[in-house]
mmCIF file of C-alpha atoms and ligand atoms in Angstrom:
data_model
loop_
_atom_site.group_PDB
_atom_site.id
_atom_site.type_symbol
_atom_site.label_atom_id
_atom_site.label_comp_id
_atom_site.label_asym_id
_atom_site.label_seq_id
_atom_site.Cartn_x
_atom_site.Cartn_y
_atom_site.Cartn_z
ATOM 1 C CA MET Z 1 -78.776 -28.221 -139.147
ATOM 2 C CA ASN Z 2 -78.839 -27.110 -135.467
ATOM 3 C CA VAL Z 3 -75.505 -27.310 -133.676
ATOM 4 C CA ALA Z 4 -75.704 -26.748 -129.950
ATOM 5 C CA PHE Z 5 -72.831 -24.988 -128.122
ATOM 6 C CA VAL Z 6 -72.875 -27.666 -125.460
ATOM 7 C CA ASP Z 7 -75.172 -30.731 -125.728
ATOM 8 C CA LEU Z 8 -75.794 -32.056 -122.245
ATOM 9 C CA LYS Z 9 -78.826 -33.986 -123.502
ATOM 10 C CA ALA Z 10 -76.839 -36.031 -125.998
ATOM 11 C CA GLN Z 11 -74.279 -36.768 -123.224
ATOM 12 C CA TYR Z 12 -77.022 -37.833 -120.831
ATOM 13 C CA GLU Z 13 -78.553 -40.190 -123.436
ATOM 14 C CA SER Z 14 -75.239 -41.871 -123.880
ATOM 15 C CA ILE Z 15 -74.930 -42.753 -120.153
ATOM 16 C CA LYS Z 16 -78.533 -42.827 -119.023
ATOM 17 C CA PRO Z 17 -78.659 -46.226 -117.284
ATOM 18 C CA GLU Z 18 -75.474 -45.644 -115.304
ATOM 19 C CA ILE Z 19 -76.661 -42.198 -114.138
ATOM 20 C CA GLU Z 20 -80.075 -43.394 -113.121
ATOM 21 C CA GLN Z 21 -78.615 -46.305 -111.150
ATOM 22 C CA ALA Z 22 -76.166 -43.990 -109.404
ATOM 23 C CA LEU Z 23 -78.855 -41.521 -108.436
ATOM 24 C CA ALA Z 24 -81.134 -44.319 -107.219
ATOM 25 C CA GLY Z 25 -78.230 -45.462 -104.972
ATOM 26 C CA VAL Z 26 -77.977 -42.054 -103.290
ATOM 27 C CA ILE Z 27 -81.707 -42.071 -102.596
ATOM 28 C CA GLY Z 28 -81.655 -45.613 -101.331
ATOM 29 C CA ASP Z 29 -78.778 -44.804 -98.950
ATOM 30 C CA CYS Z 30 -80.087 -41.333 -98.021
ATOM 31 C CA ALA Z 31 -76.461 -40.139 -98.465
ATOM 32 C CA PHE Z 32 -77.434 -36.633 -99.397
ATOM 33 C CA ILE Z 33 -74.586 -34.424 -98.035
ATOM 34 C CA GLY Z 34 -71.021 -35.728 -97.929
ATOM 35 C CA GLY Z 35 -71.118 -39.482 -97.135
ATOM 36 C CA LYS Z 36 -69.929 -42.491 -99.126
ATOM 37 C CA TYR Z 37 -70.651 -41.115 -102.616
ATOM 38 C CA ALA Z 38 -68.741 -37.879 -101.927
ATOM 39 C CA THR Z 39 -65.826 -39.832 -100.473
ATOM 40 C CA ALA Z 40 -65.732 -42.261 -103.430
ATOM 41 C CA PHE Z 41 -65.648 -39.402 -105.883
ATOM 42 C CA GLU Z 42 -63.008 -37.470 -103.953
ATOM 43 C CA GLN Z 43 -60.740 -40.506 -103.947
ATOM 44 C CA ALA Z 44 -61.278 -41.260 -107.634
ATOM 45 C CA PHE Z 45 -60.667 -37.640 -108.660
ATOM 46 C CA ALA Z 46 -57.554 -37.281 -106.597
ATOM 47 C CA ALA Z 47 -56.207 -40.465 -108.227
ATOM 48 C CA TYR Z 48 -57.120 -39.110 -111.672
ATOM 49 C CA ILE Z 49 -55.340 -35.750 -111.129
ATOM 50 C CA GLY Z 50 -52.430 -37.336 -109.162
ATOM 51 C CA THR Z 51 -52.735 -35.612 -105.841
ATOM 52 C CA LYS Z 52 -52.978 -37.045 -102.336
ATOM 53 C CA HIS Z 53 -56.283 -35.372 -101.444
ATOM 54 C CA CYS Z 54 -59.444 -33.985 -102.992
ATOM 55 C CA VAL Z 55 -62.033 -32.022 -100.971
ATOM 56 C CA GLY Z 56 -65.426 -31.735 -102.617
ATOM 57 C CA VAL Z 57 -67.079 -28.360 -102.138
ATOM 58 C CA ALA Z 58 -70.308 -26.720 -103.356
ATOM 59 C CA ASN Z 59 -68.906 -25.021 -106.527
ATOM 60 C CA GLY Z 60 -65.667 -23.839 -108.158
ATOM 61 C CA THR Z 61 -65.900 -20.283 -106.776
ATOM 62 C CA ASP Z 62 -66.025 -21.587 -103.285
ATOM 63 C CA ALA Z 63 -63.083 -23.936 -104.065
ATOM 64 C CA LEU Z 64 -60.952 -20.854 -104.898
ATOM 65 C CA PHE Z 65 -62.056 -19.010 -101.776
ATOM 66 C CA VAL Z 66 -61.456 -21.892 -99.355
ATOM 67 C CA ALA Z 67 -58.085 -22.661 -100.789
ATOM 68 C CA LEU Z 68 -56.891 -19.058 -100.532
ATOM 69 C CA GLU Z 69 -58.238 -18.947 -96.920
ATOM 70 C CA GLY Z 70 -56.192 -22.042 -96.298
ATOM 71 C CA LEU Z 71 -53.049 -20.172 -97.301
ATOM 72 C CA GLY Z 72 -53.953 -17.432 -94.766
ATOM 73 C CA ILE Z 73 -54.544 -14.822 -97.440
ATOM 74 C CA GLY Z 74 -56.536 -11.811 -96.399
ATOM 75 C CA ARG Z 75 -56.823 -8.037 -95.907
ATOM 76 C CA GLY Z 76 -53.725 -6.125 -97.008
ATOM 77 C CA ASP Z 77 -52.487 -8.922 -99.294
ATOM 78 C CA GLU Z 78 -52.402 -8.989 -103.077
ATOM 79 C CA VAL Z 79 -53.032 -11.987 -105.334
ATOM 80 C CA ILE Z 80 -52.069 -11.937 -108.999
ATOM 81 C CA THR Z 81 -54.245 -13.465 -111.716
ATOM 82 C CA ALA Z 82 -55.034 -13.236 -115.465
ATOM 83 C CA ALA Z 83 -56.966 -10.320 -116.964
ATOM 84 C CA ASN Z 84 -58.843 -12.706 -119.220
ATOM 85 C CA THR Z 85 -60.779 -15.266 -117.119
ATOM 86 C CA PHE Z 86 -64.270 -15.783 -115.639
ATOM 87 C CA ILE Z 87 -65.074 -13.416 -112.812
ATOM 88 C CA ALA Z 88 -65.100 -16.292 -110.278
ATOM 89 C CA THR Z 89 -61.309 -16.329 -110.288
ATOM 90 C CA ALA Z 90 -61.143 -12.778 -109.016
ATOM 91 C CA GLU Z 91 -64.181 -13.173 -106.712
ATOM 92 C CA GLY Z 92 -62.338 -15.974 -104.804
ATOM 93 C CA ILE Z 93 -59.501 -13.480 -104.127
ATOM 94 C CA THR Z 94 -61.667 -10.510 -103.177
ATOM 95 C CA ARG Z 95 -63.778 -12.590 -100.799
ATOM 96 C CA THR Z 96 -60.747 -13.209 -98.615
ATOM 97 C CA GLY Z 97 -60.255 -9.442 -98.178
ATOM 98 C CA ALA Z 98 -57.198 -9.434 -100.440
ATOM 99 C CA GLU Z 99 -56.874 -7.292 -103.582
ATOM 100 C CA VAL Z 100 -56.835 -8.749 -107.064
ATOM 101 C CA VAL Z 101 -53.905 -7.713 -109.366
ATOM 102 C CA PHE Z 102 -54.359 -8.467 -113.051
ATOM 103 C CA VAL Z 103 -51.692 -9.448 -115.635
ATOM 104 C CA ASP Z 104 -52.259 -9.280 -119.375
ATOM 105 C CA CYS Z 105 -52.635 -12.379 -121.504
ATOM 106 C CA ASP Z 106 -50.399 -13.997 -124.138
ATOM 107 C CA PRO Z 107 -51.488 -13.014 -127.641
ATOM 108 C CA THR Z 108 -51.340 -16.567 -128.979
ATOM 109 C CA THR Z 109 -52.457 -18.825 -126.151
ATOM 110 C CA TYR Z 110 -54.727 -16.313 -124.339
ATOM 111 C CA ASN Z 111 -53.311 -17.478 -121.093
ATOM 112 C CA LEU Z 112 -51.524 -15.338 -118.469
ATOM 113 C CA ASP Z 113 -48.439 -13.789 -120.073
ATOM 114 C CA VAL Z 114 -45.589 -14.994 -117.795
ATOM 115 C CA THR Z 115 -43.190 -12.358 -119.239
ATOM 116 C CA LYS Z 116 -45.354 -9.671 -117.584
ATOM 117 C CA LEU Z 117 -45.768 -11.518 -114.249
ATOM 118 C CA GLU Z 118 -42.732 -10.229 -112.291
ATOM 119 C CA ALA Z 119 -43.655 -6.594 -112.940
ATOM 120 C CA ALA Z 120 -46.933 -7.128 -111.136
ATOM 121 C CA ILE Z 121 -45.228 -8.443 -107.921
ATOM 122 C CA THR Z 122 -45.149 -5.963 -104.982
ATOM 123 C CA SER Z 123 -44.179 -6.277 -101.314
ATOM 124 C CA ARG Z 124 -47.907 -7.165 -100.616
ATOM 125 C CA THR Z 125 -48.081 -10.013 -103.121
ATOM 126 C CA LYS Z 126 -48.737 -13.302 -101.349
ATOM 127 C CA ALA Z 127 -49.871 -15.621 -104.147
ATOM 128 C CA ILE Z 128 -50.312 -16.191 -107.882
ATOM 129 C CA LEU Z 129 -53.542 -17.683 -109.111
ATOM 130 C CA PRO Z 130 -52.913 -18.827 -112.744
ATOM 131 C CA VAL Z 131 -55.772 -20.023 -114.814
ATOM 132 C CA HIS Z 132 -55.580 -22.790 -117.407
ATOM 133 C CA LEU Z 133 -57.978 -20.992 -119.654
ATOM 134 C CA TYR Z 134 -60.215 -22.637 -122.280
ATOM 135 C CA GLY Z 135 -58.615 -26.003 -121.497
ATOM 136 C CA GLN Z 136 -55.071 -25.093 -122.365
ATOM 137 C CA PRO Z 137 -52.382 -25.285 -119.650
ATOM 138 C CA CYS Z 138 -50.744 -21.890 -118.991
ATOM 139 C CA ASP Z 139 -46.933 -21.803 -118.704
ATOM 140 C CA ILE Z 140 -47.232 -23.306 -115.226
ATOM 141 C CA GLU Z 141 -43.471 -24.149 -115.007
ATOM 142 C CA ALA Z 142 -42.603 -20.464 -115.525
ATOM 143 C CA VAL Z 143 -45.281 -19.427 -113.002
ATOM 144 C CA MET Z 144 -43.745 -21.857 -110.408
ATOM 145 C CA ARG Z 145 -40.253 -20.619 -111.116
ATOM 146 C CA ILE Z 146 -41.199 -16.981 -110.579
ATOM 147 C CA ALA Z 147 -43.300 -17.855 -107.505
ATOM 148 C CA ASN Z 148 -40.443 -19.799 -105.958
ATOM 149 C CA LYS Z 149 -37.996 -16.994 -106.662
ATOM 150 C CA HIS Z 150 -40.214 -14.489 -104.848
ATOM 151 C CA GLY Z 151 -41.469 -16.824 -102.093
ATOM 152 C CA LEU Z 152 -45.052 -16.791 -103.278
ATOM 153 C CA GLN Z 153 -47.731 -19.445 -103.101
ATOM 154 C CA VAL Z 154 -49.484 -20.753 -106.208
ATOM 155 C CA ILE Z 155 -53.159 -21.952 -106.409
ATOM 156 C CA GLU Z 156 -54.184 -23.209 -109.850
ATOM 157 C CA ASP Z 157 -57.572 -22.426 -111.332
ATOM 158 C CA VAL Z 158 -58.315 -25.593 -113.310
ATOM 159 C CA ALA Z 159 -62.094 -25.014 -113.669
ATOM 160 C CA GLN Z 160 -61.694 -25.276 -117.473
ATOM 161 C CA ALA Z 161 -58.940 -27.862 -117.877
ATOM 162 C CA HIS Z 162 -59.734 -31.176 -116.175
ATOM 163 C CA GLY Z 163 -57.108 -33.615 -117.326
ATOM 164 C CA ALA Z 164 -54.973 -31.075 -119.238
ATOM 165 C CA ARG Z 165 -51.221 -31.762 -119.074
ATOM 166 C CA PHE Z 166 -48.067 -29.642 -119.072
ATOM 167 C CA GLY Z 167 -45.302 -32.036 -120.229
ATOM 168 C CA ASP Z 168 -46.240 -35.388 -118.722
ATOM 169 C CA ARG Z 169 -47.733 -33.852 -115.566
ATOM 170 C CA THR Z 170 -51.441 -33.200 -115.121
ATOM 171 C CA VAL Z 171 -52.170 -29.553 -114.345
ATOM 172 C CA GLY Z 172 -53.497 -29.164 -110.812
ATOM 173 C CA THR Z 173 -50.394 -30.868 -109.379
ATOM 174 C CA PHE Z 174 -48.066 -27.927 -109.642
ATOM 175 C CA GLY Z 175 -49.289 -25.391 -107.026
ATOM 176 C CA ARG Z 176 -50.037 -25.896 -103.266
ATOM 177 C CA ALA Z 177 -53.603 -26.609 -104.319
ATOM 178 C CA ALA Z 178 -55.768 -26.502 -107.420
ATOM 179 C CA CYS Z 179 -59.469 -25.655 -107.775
ATOM 180 C CA TYR Z 180 -62.061 -27.273 -110.035
ATOM 181 C CA SER Z 181 -65.574 -26.383 -111.075
ATOM 182 C CA PHE Z 182 -67.991 -29.124 -111.956
ATOM 183 C CA TYR Z 183 -70.591 -26.699 -113.338
ATOM 184 C CA PRO Z 184 -72.796 -28.777 -115.781
ATOM 185 C CA GLY Z 185 -71.153 -27.441 -118.946
ATOM 186 C CA LYS Z 186 -67.620 -28.098 -117.841
ATOM 187 C CA ASN Z 187 -65.516 -30.947 -119.338
ATOM 188 C CA LEU Z 188 -66.458 -32.850 -116.118
ATOM 189 C CA GLY Z 189 -69.855 -31.483 -115.162
ATOM 190 C CA ALA Z 190 -72.309 -32.333 -112.429
ATOM 191 C CA TYR Z 191 -76.119 -32.035 -112.567
ATOM 192 C CA GLY Z 192 -76.054 -28.868 -110.519
ATOM 193 C CA ASP Z 193 -73.291 -26.858 -108.826
ATOM 194 C CA ALA Z 194 -70.227 -28.672 -107.523
ATOM 195 C CA GLY Z 195 -66.508 -28.052 -107.112
ATOM 196 C CA ALA Z 196 -63.320 -29.413 -105.495
ATOM 197 C CA VAL Z 197 -59.917 -28.465 -104.203
ATOM 198 C CA VAL Z 198 -57.039 -30.935 -104.765
ATOM 199 C CA THR Z 199 -53.782 -30.808 -102.825
ATOM 200 C CA SER Z 200 -51.036 -33.157 -101.572
ATOM 201 C CA ASP Z 201 -50.569 -31.017 -98.471
ATOM 202 C CA ASP Z 202 -52.028 -32.816 -95.433
ATOM 203 C CA LYS Z 203 -52.397 -29.637 -93.284
ATOM 204 C CA LEU Z 204 -53.995 -27.661 -96.074
ATOM 205 C CA GLU Z 205 -56.471 -30.514 -96.773
ATOM 206 C CA ALA Z 206 -57.417 -30.724 -93.106
ATOM 207 C CA PHE Z 207 -57.987 -26.964 -92.896
ATOM 208 C CA ILE Z 208 -60.106 -26.866 -96.071
ATOM 209 C CA ARG Z 209 -62.169 -29.902 -95.105
ATOM 210 C CA SER Z 210 -63.016 -28.281 -91.765
ATOM 211 C CA PHE Z 211 -63.399 -24.674 -93.035
ATOM 212 C CA ALA Z 212 -65.786 -25.755 -95.822
ATOM 213 C CA ASN Z 213 -67.878 -27.524 -93.199
ATOM 214 C CA HIS Z 214 -68.519 -24.762 -90.676
ATOM 215 C CA GLY Z 215 -64.988 -25.008 -89.237
ATOM 216 C CA ARG Z 216 -65.994 -28.122 -87.385
ATOM 217 C CA SER Z 217 -63.619 -30.692 -85.979
ATOM 218 C CA ASP Z 218 -66.489 -32.754 -84.534
ATOM 219 C CA GLN Z 219 -70.266 -32.671 -85.152
ATOM 220 C CA TYR Z 220 -70.907 -29.642 -82.800
ATOM 221 C CA PHE Z 221 -67.375 -28.604 -82.037
ATOM 222 C CA HIS Z 222 -65.993 -25.741 -84.077
ATOM 223 C CA ASP Z 223 -62.328 -24.563 -83.857
ATOM 224 C CA ILE Z 224 -63.113 -21.590 -86.137
ATOM 225 C CA GLU Z 225 -66.052 -20.113 -87.980
ATOM 226 C CA GLY Z 226 -66.098 -21.559 -91.476
ATOM 227 C CA VAL Z 227 -68.597 -21.701 -94.366
ATOM 228 C CA ASN Z 228 -71.135 -24.246 -95.600
ATOM 229 C CA SER Z 229 -69.688 -25.462 -98.874
ATOM 230 C CA ARG Z 230 -70.060 -29.228 -99.229
ATOM 231 C CA LEU Z 231 -70.389 -31.655 -102.151
ATOM 232 C CA ASP Z 232 -73.776 -33.339 -102.131
ATOM 233 C CA GLY Z 233 -74.365 -37.052 -102.741
ATOM 234 C CA PHE Z 234 -76.228 -36.613 -106.027
ATOM 235 C CA GLN Z 235 -73.526 -34.521 -107.619
ATOM 236 C CA ALA Z 236 -70.818 -36.771 -106.342
ATOM 237 C CA ALA Z 237 -72.595 -39.896 -107.740
ATOM 238 C CA VAL Z 238 -73.049 -38.209 -111.179
ATOM 239 C CA LEU Z 239 -69.410 -37.113 -111.185
ATOM 240 C CA SER Z 240 -68.203 -40.592 -110.366
ATOM 241 C CA VAL Z 241 -70.093 -41.985 -113.354
ATOM 242 C CA LYS Z 242 -68.891 -39.285 -115.658
ATOM 243 C CA LEU Z 243 -65.242 -39.426 -114.502
ATOM 244 C CA LYS Z 244 -65.029 -42.895 -116.045
ATOM 245 C CA HIS Z 245 -65.955 -41.404 -119.438
ATOM 246 C CA LEU Z 246 -63.893 -38.229 -119.204
ATOM 247 C CA GLU Z 247 -60.872 -39.463 -121.117
ATOM 248 C CA THR Z 248 -63.063 -40.679 -124.026
ATOM 249 C CA TRP Z 249 -64.901 -37.372 -124.124
ATOM 250 C CA THR Z 250 -61.629 -35.458 -123.926
ATOM 251 C CA GLU Z 251 -60.235 -37.402 -126.877
ATOM 252 C CA ALA Z 252 -63.398 -36.603 -128.796
ATOM 253 C CA ARG Z 253 -62.910 -32.857 -128.025
ATOM 254 C CA VAL Z 254 -59.318 -33.015 -129.184
ATOM 255 C CA ALA Z 255 -60.395 -34.795 -132.408
ATOM 256 C CA ALA Z 256 -63.095 -32.224 -133.013
ATOM 257 C CA ALA Z 257 -60.531 -29.441 -132.476
ATOM 258 C CA ARG Z 258 -58.195 -31.080 -135.047
ATOM 259 C CA ARG Z 259 -61.013 -31.155 -137.624
ATOM 260 C CA TYR Z 260 -61.890 -27.516 -136.908
ATOM 261 C CA ASP Z 261 -58.153 -26.581 -137.165
ATOM 262 C CA GLU Z 262 -57.858 -28.247 -140.581
ATOM 263 C CA GLY Z 263 -61.107 -26.879 -141.996
ATOM 264 C CA LEU Z 264 -60.714 -23.303 -140.730
ATOM 265 C CA ARG Z 265 -57.118 -22.844 -141.736
ATOM 266 C CA GLY Z 266 -56.710 -19.401 -143.410
ATOM 267 C CA ALA Z 267 -60.321 -18.354 -142.559
ATOM 268 C CA CYS Z 268 -59.795 -17.262 -138.982
ATOM 269 C CA VAL Z 269 -57.245 -17.475 -136.142
ATOM 270 C CA THR Z 270 -57.656 -20.964 -134.613
ATOM 271 C CA PRO Z 271 -56.454 -21.855 -131.104
ATOM 272 C CA ALA Z 272 -52.703 -22.200 -130.787
ATOM 273 C CA ALA Z 273 -52.001 -25.371 -128.822
ATOM 274 C CA ALA Z 274 -48.558 -24.829 -127.302
ATOM 275 C CA PRO Z 275 -46.192 -27.746 -127.948
ATOM 276 C CA GLY Z 276 -45.714 -30.294 -125.116
ATOM 277 C CA ARG Z 277 -49.075 -29.419 -123.545
ATOM 278 C CA ARG Z 278 -52.359 -31.299 -123.661
ATOM 279 C CA HIS Z 279 -55.097 -28.859 -124.452
ATOM 280 C CA VAL Z 280 -58.430 -30.311 -123.434
ATOM 281 C CA TYR Z 281 -60.588 -27.813 -125.471
ATOM 282 C CA HIS Z 282 -63.154 -26.786 -122.886
ATOM 283 C CA LEU Z 283 -63.720 -24.043 -125.380
ATOM 284 C CA TYR Z 284 -62.694 -23.685 -129.051
ATOM 285 C CA VAL Z 285 -61.964 -19.991 -129.299
ATOM 286 C CA VAL Z 286 -61.255 -18.338 -132.652
ATOM 287 C CA ARG Z 287 -60.535 -14.748 -133.716
ATOM 288 C CA VAL Z 288 -62.024 -12.863 -136.726
ATOM 289 C CA ALA Z 289 -62.072 -9.226 -137.795
ATOM 290 C CA ASN Z 290 -65.918 -9.243 -138.288
ATOM 291 C CA ARG Z 291 -67.150 -11.087 -135.210
ATOM 292 C CA ASP Z 292 -70.755 -9.786 -135.119
ATOM 293 C CA GLU Z 293 -71.321 -10.629 -138.741
ATOM 294 C CA VAL Z 294 -69.930 -14.123 -138.376
ATOM 295 C CA ARG Z 295 -71.921 -14.884 -135.267
ATOM 296 C CA GLN Z 296 -75.117 -13.653 -136.904
ATOM 297 C CA HIS Z 297 -74.453 -15.712 -139.971
ATOM 298 C CA LEU Z 298 -73.981 -18.846 -137.770
ATOM 299 C CA GLN Z 299 -77.025 -18.055 -135.638
ATOM 300 C CA ALA Z 300 -79.183 -17.825 -138.777
ATOM 301 C CA ALA Z 301 -77.901 -21.228 -139.791
ATOM 302 C CA GLY Z 302 -78.793 -22.769 -136.388
ATOM 303 C CA ILE Z 303 -75.290 -22.753 -134.907
ATOM 304 C CA GLN Z 304 -74.837 -21.518 -131.328
ATOM 305 C CA THR Z 305 -71.737 -19.580 -130.361
ATOM 306 C CA GLY Z 306 -70.527 -17.716 -127.281
ATOM 307 C CA ILE Z 307 -67.990 -15.070 -126.300
ATOM 308 C CA HIS Z 308 -65.509 -15.844 -123.503
ATOM 309 C CA TYR Z 309 -65.364 -13.136 -122.398
ATOM 310 C CA PRO Z 310 -66.991 -10.025 -123.938
ATOM 311 C CA VAL Z 311 -65.316 -7.744 -121.361
ATOM 312 C CA ALA Z 312 -62.006 -8.597 -119.808
ATOM 313 C CA LEU Z 313 -62.163 -8.442 -116.005
ATOM 314 C CA PRO Z 314 -60.235 -5.154 -115.484
ATOM 315 C CA TYR Z 315 -62.755 -3.331 -117.626
ATOM 316 C CA LEU Z 316 -65.840 -4.518 -115.798
ATOM 317 C CA PRO Z 317 -67.772 -2.151 -113.564
ATOM 318 C CA ALA Z 318 -67.015 -4.603 -110.713
ATOM 319 C CA TYR Z 319 -63.298 -3.556 -110.888
ATOM 320 C CA ALA Z 320 -63.816 0.136 -111.655
ATOM 321 C CA ARG Z 321 -62.046 0.843 -108.307
ATOM 322 C CA LEU Z 322 -58.810 -0.279 -109.917
ATOM 323 C CA ASN Z 323 -59.074 2.458 -112.563
ATOM 324 C CA HIS Z 324 -57.569 0.429 -115.450
ATOM 325 C CA LYS Z 325 -57.080 1.857 -118.955
ATOM 326 C CA PRO Z 326 -56.962 -0.045 -122.277
ATOM 327 C CA ALA Z 327 -53.234 0.423 -122.387
ATOM 328 C CA ASP Z 328 -52.780 -1.550 -119.093
ATOM 329 C CA PHE Z 329 -53.756 -4.820 -120.723
ATOM 330 C CA PRO Z 330 -53.485 -4.181 -124.520
ATOM 331 C CA VAL Z 331 -53.750 -7.841 -125.496
ATOM 332 C CA ALA Z 332 -56.778 -8.623 -123.373
ATOM 333 C CA HIS Z 333 -58.417 -5.370 -124.484
ATOM 334 C CA LYS Z 334 -57.968 -6.102 -128.196
ATOM 335 C CA GLN Z 335 -59.186 -9.690 -127.854
ATOM 336 C CA MET Z 336 -62.416 -8.540 -126.400
ATOM 337 C CA THR Z 337 -63.574 -7.368 -129.810
ATOM 338 C CA GLU Z 338 -62.383 -10.371 -131.839
ATOM 339 C CA ILE Z 339 -62.750 -13.612 -129.932
ATOM 340 C CA PHE Z 340 -65.707 -15.952 -129.996
ATOM 341 C CA SER Z 341 -66.283 -19.626 -129.220
ATOM 342 C CA LEU Z 342 -67.601 -22.306 -131.588
ATOM 343 C CA PRO Z 343 -69.653 -25.326 -130.479
ATOM 344 C CA MET Z 344 -67.395 -27.754 -128.563
ATOM 345 C CA HIS Z 345 -68.338 -30.918 -126.613
ATOM 346 C CA GLY Z 346 -67.628 -34.640 -126.639
ATOM 347 C CA ASN Z 347 -70.718 -35.505 -128.709
ATOM 348 C CA LEU Z 348 -70.150 -33.328 -131.793
ATOM 349 C CA THR Z 349 -70.525 -35.197 -135.044
ATOM 350 C CA GLY Z 350 -68.230 -34.858 -138.078
ATOM 351 C CA ASP Z 351 -71.158 -33.504 -140.095
ATOM 352 C CA GLN Z 352 -71.889 -30.813 -137.495
ATOM 353 C CA ILE Z 353 -68.285 -29.734 -137.387
ATOM 354 C CA ASP Z 354 -68.054 -29.562 -141.230
ATOM 355 C CA PHE Z 355 -71.289 -27.534 -141.265
ATOM 356 C CA VAL Z 356 -69.802 -25.043 -138.802
ATOM 357 C CA ILE Z 357 -66.595 -24.815 -140.817
ATOM 358 C CA GLU Z 358 -68.576 -24.149 -144.005
ATOM 359 C CA LYS Z 359 -70.619 -21.357 -142.452
ATOM 360 C CA VAL Z 360 -67.619 -19.679 -140.845
ATOM 361 C CA ARG Z 361 -65.690 -19.800 -144.159
ATOM 362 C CA GLU Z 362 -68.585 -18.094 -145.967
ATOM 363 C CA VAL Z 363 -68.134 -14.778 -144.174
ATOM 364 C CA ALA Z 364 -65.138 -14.751 -141.782
ATOM 365 C CA ARG Z 365 -62.342 -12.248 -142.324
ATOM 366 C CA MET Z 366 -58.849 -12.631 -140.739
ATOM 367 C CA PRO Z 367 -57.976 -10.037 -138.134
ATOM 368 C CA GLU Z 368 -54.822 -7.990 -138.780
HETATM 369 C C1 LIG R 401 -61.924 -20.139 -114.899
HETATM 370 C C2 LIG R 401 -63.057 -20.374 -113.935
HETATM 371 N N1 LIG R 401 -62.837 -20.242 -112.584
HETATM 372 C C3 LIG R 401 -63.805 -20.493 -111.700
HETATM 373 C C4 LIG R 401 -65.065 -20.887 -112.063
HETATM 374 C C5 LIG R 401 -66.099 -20.955 -111.042
HETATM 375 O O1 LIG R 401 -66.822 -22.163 -110.971
HETATM 376 P P1 LIG R 401 -68.297 -22.310 -110.451
HETATM 377 O O2 LIG R 401 -69.178 -21.760 -111.565
HETATM 378 O O3 LIG R 401 -68.447 -23.753 -110.220
HETATM 379 O O4 LIG R 401 -68.438 -21.551 -109.191
HETATM 380 C C6 LIG R 401 -65.355 -21.016 -113.435
HETATM 381 C C7 LIG R 401 -66.686 -21.571 -113.959
HETATM 382 O O5 LIG R 401 -67.655 -21.102 -113.942
HETATM 383 C C8 LIG R 401 -64.333 -20.779 -114.361
HETATM 384 O O6 LIG R 401 -64.552 -20.894 -115.712
#
């Protein structure tokens, strides 16, 4: 039985008429960049997250960059983020001219370890950029407490956690702004690159909307030099269709995760969903002692897996300038050799999940 890591085809088949009608509407209206489809999606997404504004941009990496620019972060500043995340989080920081400062991750949730956060703050620190990794909210309340104590700004990276909740609050509503990716494989994914910044701060929204559109305040009047990072009509129309299904797909992910949890108990370390938080399972990440063997066994059986991420950011050549050693981020460093991700999406069948469980159980060994 073949089990795809992410099955965009199955998802498309389930919403085909709606998608085709939406795309035909964009062509009919020639609303290719910005326009009514982008505005409609921005309003619907802001309402879903619970913020006053949403500004659609070209991708999630740009969302982080323009939000940090909006806070006035630049050369000489430091921004703290998690050691275990996708490189885009750190790229957004570096692009402003600021330096990225990494903090190790929590051994059970894999999210930024808030007990190590204060030690990373210096006189140059301007902001904290926590990531809600794999779909699980980080301890955002603790992040906010520490940020407020030290007078720091917070921008949330919610690229992997659309609709996740901390307590009864949706993540993305805690910091000054929050950044989303709608890369096709995300929980809410476009049919190309797309992203957004949400905020309830009027001034910040006005800056980002202008900065991401060449710094313009009128068609050919520019207060500042900005960038070209806009949401296009096709992506917005697809996202508006998919947003209506997001809760159903998220519940399907949660149900799939529960079935994996049950079936894999004792065979490998399954994701620890912290109490009082809604984990939306962008990824289902497990740990084993014999990762290569398990992945090969699954691959031979037709099951796709991934590793998120094979090298934690501080140990990538891109950050060699920071000179980090394994002992600087012991948890992230150890996880690099043990973690891998099982198939996870909203269209997984019970039979597929049970097949994956069976194959993992045949060879997996628990890590120490
Ligand atoms: C945690 C995280 N941040 C940022 C991004 C960047 O998003 P994009 O690929 O849309 O630029 C991604 C996704 O790729 C991500 O997983």
